DNA sequence: CCCGCAACTGCAAACCATTTGCAGCTCGGC
DNA sequence: GCCGAGCTGCAAATGGTTTGCAGTTGCGGG
């Protein structure tokens, strides 16, 4: 066939099922967005998602609204790589999506970082300051091998 | 007098001196911006800086340009608390500005976090992926004591 | 298979933070 | 005091994101 999705990608049916379960409609734009997202290995911007949609299906505003819905349902996770553009990736059912990245400052290549430094410290900081429901965001920035030795 | 600055704040002269040393002009808007910044204990947005300027001194565009200059000179550090607004704080001479925060998701109150947990991890991740000049950004988000028990 | 209607879409306008073009003003070295 | 590069003020442009609204469609019920 074509454009194989990563092995771990949830099947499209499972994704649409999650929508129906919450009384959300399974529309052409939403299916196309989900189909696109399940093929990605890195977070995608909404403009990228829009550009990848089949001709005539979906509108940029619809992509924004759909992604927002998916985010509110916990089906995608949002990332901020510091360039003023939000990026999203699909989340497996039940997955919390906690993840970190190493981003090339020049070409924006993204590497996923497995480690998460101790949640103990997070708890400690929360307690020390009387904060609740504390989470964190941690991203690394650098120059990837290809971009070394020739900064603009 | 009025509006005392934090004890550690560099005197205004020292700040303007840093400008002159690099052939930058000491103008009224720039002085007002620096005066404002040295009184802050938390990072301020450019709109906040602008609003705090004396009547008739400075323009929002000038604030943007000035802050950009200060950033390029390493005199201020930029922060991204995830709400789409950049914030800045003055840096002491030679200070690298590496710092983390605990931010209230609701009222945006900011607490500084002294520890840097990610230094070792950073080195390790850089080597493993062949990246150079790696830095990181780490922020914590939660609900501050005042905001607990009444989310919108 | 057809209805009815809330949910959803497409398109355009609005928003907001940030950037930029440009003509006139000012800092600071001479 | 003079002059030129550096700055400023104002207004218009950008670019990502949001919103209003009228028309369309998914889908449960008949
Ligand atoms: Mn983590
Ligand atoms: Mn750190
Ligand atoms: Zn690169
Ligand atoms: Zn709060």
PDB file of C-alpha atoms and ligand atoms in Angstrom, chain B residues 104 107 144 147, ligand 4:
ATOM      1  CA  UNK B 104       0.993  28.930  38.432  1.00  0.00           C
ATOM      2  CA  UNK B 107      -2.527  33.341  37.896  1.00  0.00           C
ATOM      3  CA  UNK B 144      -0.296  27.990  43.488  1.00  0.00           C
ATOM      4  CA  UNK B 147      -5.470  29.337  43.157  1.00  0.00           C
TER       5      UNK B 147
HETATM    6 ZN1  LIG E   4      -2.026  31.027  41.114  1.00  0.00          ZN
END
